[in-house]
C-alpha cells in the first residue's frame, strides 16, 4: 500500500508537506510543487485513509441523511430525488453521505454518534421528536418540511398552503364547483394539513363548499368514485396531495369508466418527472426539489463552518404547472 512517506520520498519533501496537499490545507507550498505532488499521488495510486484522517482532524467528513422508516423508503420518487440531489451536493463538497432509515427517533442519536458524522439532514416528519433530537445532538442539523414551533430549529420547506390555494384557484377558474381533496392515510402530517387548508379556505372564500364527504384520507375505493362522480351533483375535479396519489387516482377513475379530463379533472402536487409522462400529462403544483435539496445542503455546510450561526428557516415558493388533466368547464 502506498503511504504518505512513499509520496514524500518520491517528491523530495516532508510528510507534512504531502499531508497538506492531500488535505487541501493552505500552506507555503508553491503551485508548481503542489501540482508535482498531486501528479505523483495519481501516478502511484495513493488512496487516503479516511479513518485515519477523521481521527487526526476530529472531522469525519460524513453527512447523514435521516428518513422515517419505510419498507423501501426510496420507493417514493420524492425521497429518491431528494436523496439523489443531496448526495451529489455533499459529494461536491468532498464529503460522503450515510443514509439512515429509522423506526424510532432514539435510533437517530445512536447512528449519528456511532459514525461521528459532521452533520445531518432530515427528510420527512420528525416534528414531535425534534426537541429531543436537538437536545441529544450538538452537531449541525437541518430539517425539511418541518412545522415545529421550536425557534432554534433550522428548516427548509415550501409554501404548502399556497400550493393548495393555487390548485383551488385553477379549478375555480376552469369552472369547477364540486371538488374533492385526496390526502394521505394519516392526517398527522402538517404538510398535508397545510395543502388541505389552502385548498379549502380558497374554495370557501369563493363561495364554494368542500363537503366532508368529498375529503379523503387515501385514494377512494372504486365504488366510492362511481358514486361521487355520477348523479345529480357529481364531483368534477380532484386535488391530490401528491403526484403519485394523483396518478393512482387517475388509474382508478379510468378503471371506473371515467375519461380524464372530460369527466373528471385531477391536479397533483410536486411536479415529479413522471407527471409529464402519464396520459393525460398531469397538471400539478411544482416544488423545486433540486433547489430544496441544494438549499438544505448549503445551509448545513454553513453551520458546519460556523456552529454558532443562528437557526435558519427558509420557505421556498411553489407554482402551478398546467398540462392536460384539467378540463375547462366554462367552454
PDB file of C-alpha atoms in Angstrom:
ATOM      1  CA  UNK A   1       0.000   0.000   0.000  1.00  0.00           C
ATOM      2  CA  UNK A   2       1.351   3.413  -0.934  1.00  0.00           C
ATOM      3  CA  UNK A   3       1.835   5.718   2.070  1.00  0.00           C
ATOM      4  CA  UNK A   4       2.449   9.417   2.628  1.00  0.00           C
ATOM      5  CA  UNK A   5       6.100   8.575   3.305  1.00  0.00           C
ATOM      6  CA  UNK A   6       6.378   6.974  -0.140  1.00  0.00           C
ATOM      7  CA  UNK A   7       4.939  10.090  -1.776  1.00  0.00           C
ATOM      8  CA  UNK A   8       7.205  12.374   0.270  1.00  0.00           C
ATOM      9  CA  UNK A   9      10.299  10.331  -0.607  1.00  0.00           C
ATOM     10  CA  UNK A  10       9.445  10.431  -4.317  1.00  0.00           C
ATOM     11  CA  UNK A  11       8.756  14.189  -4.232  1.00  0.00           C
ATOM     12  CA  UNK A  12      11.720  15.038  -2.041  1.00  0.00           C
ATOM     13  CA  UNK A  13       9.596  16.837   0.527  1.00  0.00           C
ATOM     14  CA  UNK A  14       8.419  16.250   4.089  1.00  0.00           C
ATOM     15  CA  UNK A  15       5.462  14.058   5.005  1.00  0.00           C
ATOM     16  CA  UNK A  16       3.784  17.183   6.436  1.00  0.00           C
ATOM     17  CA  UNK A  17       4.012  18.915   3.050  1.00  0.00           C
ATOM     18  CA  UNK A  18       2.382  15.929   1.314  1.00  0.00           C
ATOM     19  CA  UNK A  19      -0.321  15.833   4.006  1.00  0.00           C
ATOM     20  CA  UNK A  20      -1.115  19.490   3.397  1.00  0.00           C
ATOM     21  CA  UNK A  21      -1.524  18.839  -0.335  1.00  0.00           C
ATOM     22  CA  UNK A  22      -3.683  15.730   0.242  1.00  0.00           C
ATOM     23  CA  UNK A  23      -5.965  17.597   2.664  1.00  0.00           C
ATOM     24  CA  UNK A  24      -6.059  20.828   0.610  1.00  0.00           C
ATOM     25  CA  UNK A  25      -4.691  22.827   3.545  1.00  0.00           C
ATOM     26  CA  UNK A  26      -3.500  26.306   2.538  1.00  0.00           C
ATOM     27  CA  UNK A  27       0.228  26.439   3.290  1.00  0.00           C
ATOM     28  CA  UNK A  28       3.539  27.666   1.913  1.00  0.00           C
ATOM     29  CA  UNK A  29       3.666  25.088  -0.868  1.00  0.00           C
ATOM     30  CA  UNK A  30       4.325  26.556  -4.276  1.00  0.00           C
ATOM     31  CA  UNK A  31       1.797  25.932  -7.020  1.00  0.00           C
ATOM     32  CA  UNK A  32       4.409  24.062  -9.049  1.00  0.00           C
ATOM     33  CA  UNK A  33       5.355  21.787  -6.132  1.00  0.00           C
ATOM     34  CA  UNK A  34       1.692  21.212  -5.287  1.00  0.00           C
ATOM     35  CA  UNK A  35       0.977  20.109  -8.880  1.00  0.00           C
ATOM     36  CA  UNK A  36       4.074  17.874  -8.844  1.00  0.00           C
ATOM     37  CA  UNK A  37       2.956  16.154  -5.636  1.00  0.00           C
ATOM     38  CA  UNK A  38      -0.580  15.651  -6.983  1.00  0.00           C
ATOM     39  CA  UNK A  39       0.918  14.087 -10.118  1.00  0.00           C
ATOM     40  CA  UNK A  40       2.968  11.657  -8.009  1.00  0.00           C
ATOM     41  CA  UNK A  41      -0.117  10.819  -5.907  1.00  0.00           C
ATOM     42  CA  UNK A  42      -2.059   9.979  -9.049  1.00  0.00           C
ATOM     43  CA  UNK A  43       0.791   8.029 -10.656  1.00  0.00           C
ATOM     44  CA  UNK A  44       1.466   5.926  -7.548  1.00  0.00           C
ATOM     45  CA  UNK A  45      -2.249   5.324  -6.907  1.00  0.00           C
ATOM     46  CA  UNK A  46      -2.265   6.687  -3.353  1.00  0.00           C
ATOM     47  CA  UNK A  47      -5.669   6.459  -1.595  1.00  0.00           C
ATOM     48  CA  UNK A  48      -6.093   8.472   1.642  1.00  0.00           C
ATOM     49  CA  UNK A  49      -7.074   6.534   4.759  1.00  0.00           C
ATOM     50  CA  UNK A  50     -10.388   8.177   5.661  1.00  0.00           C
ATOM     51  CA  UNK A  51     -10.463   6.675   9.160  1.00  0.00           C
ATOM     52  CA  UNK A  52      -7.010   7.989   9.979  1.00  0.00           C
ATOM     53  CA  UNK A  53      -7.854  11.413   8.595  1.00  0.00           C
ATOM     54  CA  UNK A  54     -11.013  11.507  10.706  1.00  0.00           C
ATOM     55  CA  UNK A  55      -9.130  10.626  13.887  1.00  0.00           C
ATOM     56  CA  UNK A  56      -6.386  13.168  13.296  1.00  0.00           C
ATOM     57  CA  UNK A  57      -8.708  16.007  12.337  1.00  0.00           C
ATOM     58  CA  UNK A  58     -11.677  15.044  14.543  1.00  0.00           C
ATOM     59  CA  UNK A  59     -13.709  15.560  11.391  1.00  0.00           C
ATOM     60  CA  UNK A  60     -15.322  12.507   9.776  1.00  0.00           C
ATOM     61  CA  UNK A  61     -16.362  14.275   6.550  1.00  0.00           C
ATOM     62  CA  UNK A  62     -19.561  12.236   6.795  1.00  0.00           C
ATOM     63  CA  UNK A  63     -23.081  13.667   6.396  1.00  0.00           C
ATOM     64  CA  UNK A  64     -26.123  11.645   7.452  1.00  0.00           C
ATOM     65  CA  UNK A  65     -29.464  11.688   5.644  1.00  0.00           C
ATOM     66  CA  UNK A  66     -32.210  10.558   8.034  1.00  0.00           C
ATOM     67  CA  UNK A  67     -35.636   9.330   6.914  1.00  0.00           C
ATOM     68  CA  UNK A  68     -38.578   7.828   8.856  1.00  0.00           C
ATOM     69  CA  UNK A  69     -38.788   4.059   8.472  1.00  0.00           C
ATOM     70  CA  UNK A  70     -40.498   2.554   5.446  1.00  0.00           C
ATOM     71  CA  UNK A  71     -40.041  -0.926   3.984  1.00  0.00           C
ATOM     72  CA  UNK A  72     -38.385   0.614   0.937  1.00  0.00           C
ATOM     73  CA  UNK A  73     -38.076   4.295   1.642  1.00  0.00           C
ATOM     74  CA  UNK A  74     -36.705   5.045  -1.823  1.00  0.00           C
ATOM     75  CA  UNK A  75     -39.831   3.678  -3.494  1.00  0.00           C
ATOM     76  CA  UNK A  76     -41.083   7.229  -3.040  1.00  0.00           C
ATOM     77  CA  UNK A  77     -39.959   9.238  -6.095  1.00  0.00           C
ATOM     78  CA  UNK A  78     -39.823  12.359  -3.923  1.00  0.00           C
ATOM     79  CA  UNK A  79     -37.485  10.705  -1.398  1.00  0.00           C
ATOM     80  CA  UNK A  80     -35.368   9.246  -4.179  1.00  0.00           C
ATOM     81  CA  UNK A  81     -34.949  12.652  -5.845  1.00  0.00           C
ATOM     82  CA  UNK A  82     -34.122  14.435  -2.592  1.00  0.00           C
ATOM     83  CA  UNK A  83     -31.566  11.801  -1.570  1.00  0.00           C
ATOM     84  CA  UNK A  84     -30.014  11.788  -5.035  1.00  0.00           C
ATOM     85  CA  UNK A  85     -29.595  15.556  -5.152  1.00  0.00           C
ATOM     86  CA  UNK A  86     -28.271  15.799  -1.579  1.00  0.00           C
ATOM     87  CA  UNK A  87     -25.727  13.025  -2.202  1.00  0.00           C
ATOM     88  CA  UNK A  88     -24.435  14.867  -5.256  1.00  0.00           C
ATOM     89  CA  UNK A  89     -24.156  18.233  -3.476  1.00  0.00           C
ATOM     90  CA  UNK A  90     -22.460  16.666  -0.439  1.00  0.00           C
ATOM     91  CA  UNK A  91     -20.002  14.822  -2.659  1.00  0.00           C
ATOM     92  CA  UNK A  92     -19.180  18.084  -4.441  1.00  0.00           C
ATOM     93  CA  UNK A  93     -18.070  19.407  -1.047  1.00  0.00           C
ATOM     94  CA  UNK A  94     -15.671  16.492  -0.595  1.00  0.00           C
ATOM     95  CA  UNK A  95     -17.870  14.694   1.931  1.00  0.00           C
ATOM     96  CA  UNK A  96     -19.616  11.303   1.948  1.00  0.00           C
ATOM     97  CA  UNK A  97     -23.271  10.591   2.782  1.00  0.00           C
ATOM     98  CA  UNK A  98     -24.728   7.896   5.005  1.00  0.00           C
ATOM     99  CA  UNK A  99     -28.430   7.042   4.587  1.00  0.00           C
ATOM    100  CA  UNK A 100     -30.386   6.003   7.680  1.00  0.00           C
ATOM    101  CA  UNK A 101     -33.960   4.722   7.707  1.00  0.00           C
ATOM    102  CA  UNK A 102     -35.026   4.931  11.378  1.00  0.00           C
ATOM    103  CA  UNK A 103     -38.004   3.346  13.129  1.00  0.00           C
ATOM    104  CA  UNK A 104     -37.684   5.370  16.323  1.00  0.00           C
ATOM    105  CA  UNK A 105     -36.157   8.778  16.986  1.00  0.00           C
ATOM    106  CA  UNK A 106     -33.938   7.224  19.683  1.00  0.00           C
ATOM    107  CA  UNK A 107     -32.071   5.455  16.874  1.00  0.00           C
ATOM    108  CA  UNK A 108     -31.041   8.825  15.474  1.00  0.00           C
ATOM    109  CA  UNK A 109     -28.565   9.699  18.224  1.00  0.00           C
ATOM    110  CA  UNK A 110     -27.057   6.200  18.203  1.00  0.00           C
ATOM    111  CA  UNK A 111     -26.467   6.349  14.448  1.00  0.00           C
ATOM    112  CA  UNK A 112     -25.060   9.869  14.444  1.00  0.00           C
ATOM    113  CA  UNK A 113     -22.662   9.165  17.309  1.00  0.00           C
ATOM    114  CA  UNK A 114     -21.594   5.734  16.041  1.00  0.00           C
ATOM    115  CA  UNK A 115     -20.263   7.249  12.829  1.00  0.00           C
ATOM    116  CA  UNK A 116     -19.263  10.608  14.341  1.00  0.00           C
ATOM    117  CA  UNK A 117     -20.964  12.441  11.471  1.00  0.00           C
ATOM    118  CA  UNK A 118     -20.305  16.141  10.964  1.00  0.00           C
ATOM    119  CA  UNK A 119     -23.959  16.990  10.290  1.00  0.00           C
ATOM    120  CA  UNK A 120     -27.333  15.575   9.271  1.00  0.00           C
ATOM    121  CA  UNK A 121     -30.270  16.392   7.002  1.00  0.00           C
ATOM    122  CA  UNK A 122     -33.705  15.068   7.958  1.00  0.00           C
ATOM    123  CA  UNK A 123     -36.346  14.191   5.357  1.00  0.00           C
ATOM    124  CA  UNK A 124     -39.894  13.531   6.478  1.00  0.00           C
ATOM    125  CA  UNK A 125     -41.953  14.021   9.628  1.00  0.00           C
ATOM    126  CA  UNK A 126     -39.842  14.462  12.776  1.00  0.00           C
ATOM    127  CA  UNK A 127     -41.694  17.372  14.407  1.00  0.00           C
ATOM    128  CA  UNK A 128     -42.846  15.517  17.532  1.00  0.00           C
ATOM    129  CA  UNK A 129     -39.318  14.228  18.265  1.00  0.00           C
ATOM    130  CA  UNK A 130     -37.413  17.318  17.168  1.00  0.00           C
ATOM    131  CA  UNK A 131     -36.785  18.759  20.634  1.00  0.00           C
ATOM    132  CA  UNK A 132     -35.228  15.508  21.869  1.00  0.00           C
ATOM    133  CA  UNK A 133     -33.145  15.100  18.706  1.00  0.00           C
ATOM    134  CA  UNK A 134     -31.799  18.654  19.067  1.00  0.00           C
ATOM    135  CA  UNK A 135     -31.003  18.234  22.762  1.00  0.00           C
ATOM    136  CA  UNK A 136     -29.210  14.904  22.244  1.00  0.00           C
ATOM    137  CA  UNK A 137     -27.056  16.017  19.310  1.00  0.00           C
ATOM    138  CA  UNK A 138     -24.829  19.081  19.219  1.00  0.00           C
ATOM    139  CA  UNK A 139     -23.813  18.798  15.578  1.00  0.00           C
ATOM    140  CA  UNK A 140     -25.468  20.898  12.828  1.00  0.00           C
ATOM    141  CA  UNK A 141     -28.894  19.513  11.903  1.00  0.00           C
ATOM    142  CA  UNK A 142     -31.136  20.638   9.042  1.00  0.00           C
ATOM    143  CA  UNK A 143     -34.780  19.535   8.874  1.00  0.00           C
ATOM    144  CA  UNK A 144     -37.030  19.717   5.825  1.00  0.00           C
ATOM    145  CA  UNK A 145     -40.767  20.391   5.670  1.00  0.00           C
ATOM    146  CA  UNK A 146     -40.977  20.942   9.420  1.00  0.00           C
ATOM    147  CA  UNK A 147     -43.805  22.871  11.042  1.00  0.00           C
ATOM    148  CA  UNK A 148     -42.258  22.703  14.505  1.00  0.00           C
ATOM    149  CA  UNK A 149     -42.633  25.891  16.597  1.00  0.00           C
ATOM    150  CA  UNK A 150     -39.126  25.415  18.028  1.00  0.00           C
ATOM    151  CA  UNK A 151     -37.247  28.614  17.195  1.00  0.00           C
ATOM    152  CA  UNK A 152     -33.776  27.039  17.330  1.00  0.00           C
ATOM    153  CA  UNK A 153     -34.567  24.553  14.549  1.00  0.00           C
ATOM    154  CA  UNK A 154     -33.086  25.038  11.074  1.00  0.00           C
ATOM    155  CA  UNK A 155     -35.626  24.078   8.428  1.00  0.00           C
ATOM    156  CA  UNK A 156     -36.084  24.210   4.660  1.00  0.00           C
ATOM    157  CA  UNK A 157     -39.656  23.869   3.458  1.00  0.00           C
ATOM    158  CA  UNK A 158     -42.090  25.062   0.831  1.00  0.00           C
ATOM    159  CA  UNK A 159     -45.264  27.147   0.878  1.00  0.00           C
ATOM    160  CA  UNK A 160     -47.672  24.208   1.145  1.00  0.00           C
ATOM    161  CA  UNK A 161     -50.639  26.464   1.930  1.00  0.00           C
ATOM    162  CA  UNK A 162     -50.052  28.462  -1.242  1.00  0.00           C
ATOM    163  CA  UNK A 163     -49.925  25.198  -3.192  1.00  0.00           C
ATOM    164  CA  UNK A 164     -53.442  24.400  -2.026  1.00  0.00           C
ATOM    165  CA  UNK A 165     -54.539  27.925  -2.939  1.00  0.00           C
ATOM    166  CA  UNK A 166     -53.142  27.640  -6.463  1.00  0.00           C
ATOM    167  CA  UNK A 167     -54.910  24.324  -7.030  1.00  0.00           C
ATOM    168  CA  UNK A 168     -58.245  25.714  -5.860  1.00  0.00           C
ATOM    169  CA  UNK A 169     -57.979  28.910  -7.919  1.00  0.00           C
ATOM    170  CA  UNK A 170     -57.089  26.972 -11.060  1.00  0.00           C
ATOM    171  CA  UNK A 171     -60.076  24.653 -10.704  1.00  0.00           C
ATOM    172  CA  UNK A 172     -62.393  27.568  -9.915  1.00  0.00           C
ATOM    173  CA  UNK A 173     -61.092  29.480 -12.946  1.00  0.00           C
ATOM    174  CA  UNK A 174     -61.849  26.416 -15.074  1.00  0.00           C
ATOM    175  CA  UNK A 175     -65.463  26.438 -13.906  1.00  0.00           C
ATOM    176  CA  UNK A 176     -65.408  23.578 -11.377  1.00  0.00           C
ATOM    177  CA  UNK A 177     -67.713  23.963  -8.379  1.00  0.00           C
ATOM    178  CA  UNK A 178     -67.981  20.470  -6.850  1.00  0.00           C
ATOM    179  CA  UNK A 179     -64.496  19.285  -5.904  1.00  0.00           C
ATOM    180  CA  UNK A 180     -62.713  16.708  -3.793  1.00  0.00           C
ATOM    181  CA  UNK A 181     -59.465  16.605  -1.808  1.00  0.00           C
ATOM    182  CA  UNK A 182     -57.500  13.359  -1.706  1.00  0.00           C
ATOM    183  CA  UNK A 183     -54.872  13.254   1.026  1.00  0.00           C
ATOM    184  CA  UNK A 184     -52.775  10.543   2.627  1.00  0.00           C
ATOM    185  CA  UNK A 185     -53.774   7.806   5.034  1.00  0.00           C
ATOM    186  CA  UNK A 186     -52.603   9.863   8.020  1.00  0.00           C
ATOM    187  CA  UNK A 187     -53.640  13.412   8.812  1.00  0.00           C
ATOM    188  CA  UNK A 188     -50.741  13.786  11.261  1.00  0.00           C
ATOM    189  CA  UNK A 189     -48.596  15.367   8.550  1.00  0.00           C
ATOM    190  CA  UNK A 190     -48.668  19.177   8.841  1.00  0.00           C
ATOM    191  CA  UNK A 191     -47.638  19.284   5.175  1.00  0.00           C
ATOM    192  CA  UNK A 192     -50.875  17.552   4.154  1.00  0.00           C
ATOM    193  CA  UNK A 193     -52.851  19.753   6.527  1.00  0.00           C
ATOM    194  CA  UNK A 194     -51.376  22.953   5.078  1.00  0.00           C
ATOM    195  CA  UNK A 195     -52.158  21.906   1.500  1.00  0.00           C
ATOM    196  CA  UNK A 196     -55.685  20.966   2.536  1.00  0.00           C
ATOM    197  CA  UNK A 197     -56.284  24.262   4.374  1.00  0.00           C
ATOM    198  CA  UNK A 198     -55.002  26.310   1.462  1.00  0.00           C
ATOM    199  CA  UNK A 199     -57.356  24.444  -0.861  1.00  0.00           C
ATOM    200  CA  UNK A 200     -60.400  24.542   1.405  1.00  0.00           C
ATOM    201  CA  UNK A 201     -60.101  28.173   2.502  1.00  0.00           C
ATOM    202  CA  UNK A 202     -59.716  29.377  -1.079  1.00  0.00           C
ATOM    203  CA  UNK A 203     -62.855  27.497  -2.111  1.00  0.00           C
ATOM    204  CA  UNK A 204     -64.815  28.870   0.845  1.00  0.00           C
ATOM    205  CA  UNK A 205     -63.665  32.435   0.084  1.00  0.00           C
ATOM    206  CA  UNK A 206     -65.056  31.974  -3.423  1.00  0.00           C
ATOM    207  CA  UNK A 207     -68.396  30.742  -2.066  1.00  0.00           C
ATOM    208  CA  UNK A 208     -67.729  27.094  -2.922  1.00  0.00           C
ATOM    209  CA  UNK A 209     -68.127  24.471  -0.200  1.00  0.00           C
ATOM    210  CA  UNK A 210     -65.896  21.431   0.302  1.00  0.00           C
ATOM    211  CA  UNK A 211     -68.210  18.872   1.936  1.00  0.00           C
ATOM    212  CA  UNK A 212     -66.654  16.443   4.403  1.00  0.00           C
ATOM    213  CA  UNK A 213     -67.879  13.554   2.241  1.00  0.00           C
ATOM    214  CA  UNK A 214     -65.573  14.826  -0.530  1.00  0.00           C
ATOM    215  CA  UNK A 215     -62.440  14.781   1.663  1.00  0.00           C
ATOM    216  CA  UNK A 216     -60.485  11.525   1.647  1.00  0.00           C
ATOM    217  CA  UNK A 217     -57.517  10.224   3.626  1.00  0.00           C
ATOM    218  CA  UNK A 218     -56.268   7.958   0.885  1.00  0.00           C
ATOM    219  CA  UNK A 219     -57.469   7.125  -2.598  1.00  0.00           C
ATOM    220  CA  UNK A 220     -61.241   6.435  -2.598  1.00  0.00           C
ATOM    221  CA  UNK A 221     -62.418   2.936  -3.482  1.00  0.00           C
ATOM    222  CA  UNK A 222     -63.805   2.485  -6.968  1.00  0.00           C
ATOM    223  CA  UNK A 223     -67.381   2.111  -5.722  1.00  0.00           C
ATOM    224  CA  UNK A 224     -66.994   5.433  -3.915  1.00  0.00           C
ATOM    225  CA  UNK A 225     -65.586   7.098  -7.013  1.00  0.00           C
ATOM    226  CA  UNK A 226     -68.507   5.859  -9.086  1.00  0.00           C
ATOM    227  CA  UNK A 227     -70.946   7.236  -6.513  1.00  0.00           C
ATOM    228  CA  UNK A 228     -69.456  10.716  -6.155  1.00  0.00           C
ATOM    229  CA  UNK A 229     -68.605  11.264  -9.838  1.00  0.00           C
ATOM    230  CA  UNK A 230     -72.069  10.438 -11.116  1.00  0.00           C
ATOM    231  CA  UNK A 231     -75.563  11.500 -10.152  1.00  0.00           C
ATOM    232  CA  UNK A 232     -77.217  14.883  -9.734  1.00  0.00           C
ATOM    233  CA  UNK A 233     -74.210  16.846  -8.423  1.00  0.00           C
ATOM    234  CA  UNK A 234     -71.093  14.925  -9.445  1.00  0.00           C
ATOM    235  CA  UNK A 235     -67.570  15.738  -8.324  1.00  0.00           C
ATOM    236  CA  UNK A 236     -65.831  17.074 -11.428  1.00  0.00           C
ATOM    237  CA  UNK A 237     -62.342  17.758 -10.055  1.00  0.00           C
ATOM    238  CA  UNK A 238     -59.855  16.318  -7.554  1.00  0.00           C
ATOM    239  CA  UNK A 239     -56.856  17.886  -5.845  1.00  0.00           C
ATOM    240  CA  UNK A 240     -54.438  15.134  -4.805  1.00  0.00           C
ATOM    241  CA  UNK A 241     -51.831  15.839  -2.140  1.00  0.00           C
ATOM    242  CA  UNK A 242     -49.008  14.344  -4.240  1.00  0.00           C
ATOM    243  CA  UNK A 243     -48.355  13.391  -7.853  1.00  0.00           C
ATOM    244  CA  UNK A 244     -48.142   9.684  -7.029  1.00  0.00           C
ATOM    245  CA  UNK A 245     -51.532   9.894  -5.308  1.00  0.00           C
ATOM    246  CA  UNK A 246     -52.915  11.709  -8.365  1.00  0.00           C
ATOM    247  CA  UNK A 247     -51.580   9.044 -10.737  1.00  0.00           C
ATOM    248  CA  UNK A 248     -53.148   6.190  -8.761  1.00  0.00           C
ATOM    249  CA  UNK A 249     -56.379   8.199  -8.569  1.00  0.00           C
ATOM    250  CA  UNK A 250     -56.424   8.668 -12.357  1.00  0.00           C
ATOM    251  CA  UNK A 251     -55.912   4.927 -12.834  1.00  0.00           C
ATOM    252  CA  UNK A 252     -58.858   4.163 -10.565  1.00  0.00           C
ATOM    253  CA  UNK A 253     -61.081   6.752 -12.235  1.00  0.00           C
ATOM    254  CA  UNK A 254     -60.291   5.359 -15.674  1.00  0.00           C
ATOM    255  CA  UNK A 255     -60.949   1.827 -14.431  1.00  0.00           C
ATOM    256  CA  UNK A 256     -64.407   3.065 -13.399  1.00  0.00           C
ATOM    257  CA  UNK A 257     -65.038   4.230 -16.967  1.00  0.00           C
ATOM    258  CA  UNK A 258     -64.431   7.943 -16.432  1.00  0.00           C
ATOM    259  CA  UNK A 259     -62.498   9.962 -19.001  1.00  0.00           C
ATOM    260  CA  UNK A 260     -59.732  12.291 -17.801  1.00  0.00           C
ATOM    261  CA  UNK A 261     -60.253  15.231 -18.007  1.00  0.00           C
ATOM    262  CA  UNK A 262     -63.614  15.156 -19.806  1.00  0.00           C
ATOM    263  CA  UNK A 263     -65.494  13.602 -16.881  1.00  0.00           C
ATOM    264  CA  UNK A 264     -63.065  14.196 -14.010  1.00  0.00           C
ATOM    265  CA  UNK A 265     -60.174  16.635 -13.705  1.00  0.00           C
ATOM    266  CA  UNK A 266     -57.144  15.974 -11.480  1.00  0.00           C
ATOM    267  CA  UNK A 267     -54.375  18.186 -10.055  1.00  0.00           C
ATOM    268  CA  UNK A 268     -51.314  16.732  -8.301  1.00  0.00           C
ATOM    269  CA  UNK A 269     -48.501  18.179  -6.209  1.00  0.00           C
ATOM    270  CA  UNK A 270     -44.677  18.018  -6.611  1.00  0.00           C
ATOM    271  CA  UNK A 271     -44.176  18.008 -10.409  1.00  0.00           C
ATOM    272  CA  UNK A 272     -42.205  14.768 -10.391  1.00  0.00           C
ATOM    273  CA  UNK A 273     -40.710  13.750 -13.730  1.00  0.00           C
ATOM    274  CA  UNK A 274     -43.354  11.052 -14.173  1.00  0.00           C
ATOM    275  CA  UNK A 275     -46.174  13.626 -14.002  1.00  0.00           C
ATOM    276  CA  UNK A 276     -45.371  14.817 -17.520  1.00  0.00           C
ATOM    277  CA  UNK A 277     -45.123  11.274 -18.905  1.00  0.00           C
ATOM    278  CA  UNK A 278     -48.515   9.830 -17.999  1.00  0.00           C
ATOM    279  CA  UNK A 279     -51.620  10.120 -20.177  1.00  0.00           C
ATOM    280  CA  UNK A 280     -53.003  12.689 -19.942  1.00  0.00           C
ATOM    281  CA  UNK A 281     -50.000  14.694 -18.686  1.00  0.00           C
ATOM    282  CA  UNK A 282     -50.719  15.824 -15.146  1.00  0.00           C
ATOM    283  CA  UNK A 283     -51.431  19.401 -14.133  1.00  0.00           C
ATOM    284  CA  UNK A 284     -49.630  19.860 -10.827  1.00  0.00           C
ATOM    285  CA  UNK A 285     -48.227  22.214  -8.219  1.00  0.00           C
ATOM    286  CA  UNK A 286     -44.477  22.358  -8.670  1.00  0.00           C
ATOM    287  CA  UNK A 287     -41.972  22.446  -5.866  1.00  0.00           C
ATOM    288  CA  UNK A 288     -38.337  22.763  -6.907  1.00  0.00           C
ATOM    289  CA  UNK A 289     -36.926  19.600  -5.327  1.00  0.00           C
ATOM    290  CA  UNK A 290     -33.406  20.246  -6.590  1.00  0.00           C
ATOM    291  CA  UNK A 291     -33.438  23.752  -5.094  1.00  0.00           C
ATOM    292  CA  UNK A 292     -34.774  22.413  -1.785  1.00  0.00           C
ATOM    293  CA  UNK A 293     -32.002  19.798  -1.614  1.00  0.00           C
ATOM    294  CA  UNK A 294     -29.329  22.329  -2.584  1.00  0.00           C
ATOM    295  CA  UNK A 295     -30.583  24.884  -0.050  1.00  0.00           C
ATOM    296  CA  UNK A 296     -30.644  22.322   2.777  1.00  0.00           C
ATOM    297  CA  UNK A 297     -27.097  21.199   1.925  1.00  0.00           C
ATOM    298  CA  UNK A 298     -25.713  24.731   1.640  1.00  0.00           C
ATOM    299  CA  UNK A 299     -27.236  25.705   4.994  1.00  0.00           C
ATOM    300  CA  UNK A 300     -25.812  22.586   6.643  1.00  0.00           C
ATOM    301  CA  UNK A 301     -22.279  23.389   5.457  1.00  0.00           C
ATOM    302  CA  UNK A 302     -22.645  26.994   6.580  1.00  0.00           C
ATOM    303  CA  UNK A 303     -23.447  25.700  10.065  1.00  0.00           C
ATOM    304  CA  UNK A 304     -20.587  23.196   9.956  1.00  0.00           C
ATOM    305  CA  UNK A 305     -18.223  26.078   9.154  1.00  0.00           C
ATOM    306  CA  UNK A 306     -19.792  28.256  11.868  1.00  0.00           C
ATOM    307  CA  UNK A 307     -21.533  26.203  14.604  1.00  0.00           C
ATOM    308  CA  UNK A 308     -22.597  29.404  16.386  1.00  0.00           C
ATOM    309  CA  UNK A 309     -24.593  30.564  13.386  1.00  0.00           C
ATOM    310  CA  UNK A 310     -28.280  31.193  14.291  1.00  0.00           C
ATOM    311  CA  UNK A 311     -31.005  28.849  13.098  1.00  0.00           C
ATOM    312  CA  UNK A 312     -32.472  29.496   9.656  1.00  0.00           C
ATOM    313  CA  UNK A 313     -35.989  28.913   8.360  1.00  0.00           C
ATOM    314  CA  UNK A 314     -36.329  29.003   4.570  1.00  0.00           C
ATOM    315  CA  UNK A 315     -39.692  28.737   2.789  1.00  0.00           C
ATOM    316  CA  UNK A 316     -39.402  28.128  -0.943  1.00  0.00           C
ATOM    317  CA  UNK A 317     -42.087  29.170  -3.424  1.00  0.00           C
ATOM    318  CA  UNK A 318     -44.356  26.892  -5.476  1.00  0.00           C
ATOM    319  CA  UNK A 319     -46.107  27.406  -8.809  1.00  0.00           C
ATOM    320  CA  UNK A 320     -48.774  25.812 -10.988  1.00  0.00           C
ATOM    321  CA  UNK A 321     -47.676  23.715 -13.970  1.00  0.00           C
ATOM    322  CA  UNK A 322     -50.634  23.442 -16.351  1.00  0.00           C
ATOM    323  CA  UNK A 323     -50.826  20.369 -18.567  1.00  0.00           C
ATOM    324  CA  UNK A 324     -53.823  18.376 -19.806  1.00  0.00           C
ATOM    325  CA  UNK A 325     -55.521  16.726 -16.802  1.00  0.00           C
ATOM    326  CA  UNK A 326     -57.918  19.607 -16.064  1.00  0.00           C
ATOM    327  CA  UNK A 327     -60.878  20.380 -18.320  1.00  0.00           C
ATOM    328  CA  UNK A 328     -62.265  23.875 -18.833  1.00  0.00           C
ATOM    329  CA  UNK A 329     -65.974  23.655 -17.994  1.00  0.00           C
ATOM    330  CA  UNK A 330     -66.537  27.283 -18.997  1.00  0.00           C
ATOM    331  CA  UNK A 331     -66.378  26.355 -22.670  1.00  0.00           C
TER     332      UNK A 331
END
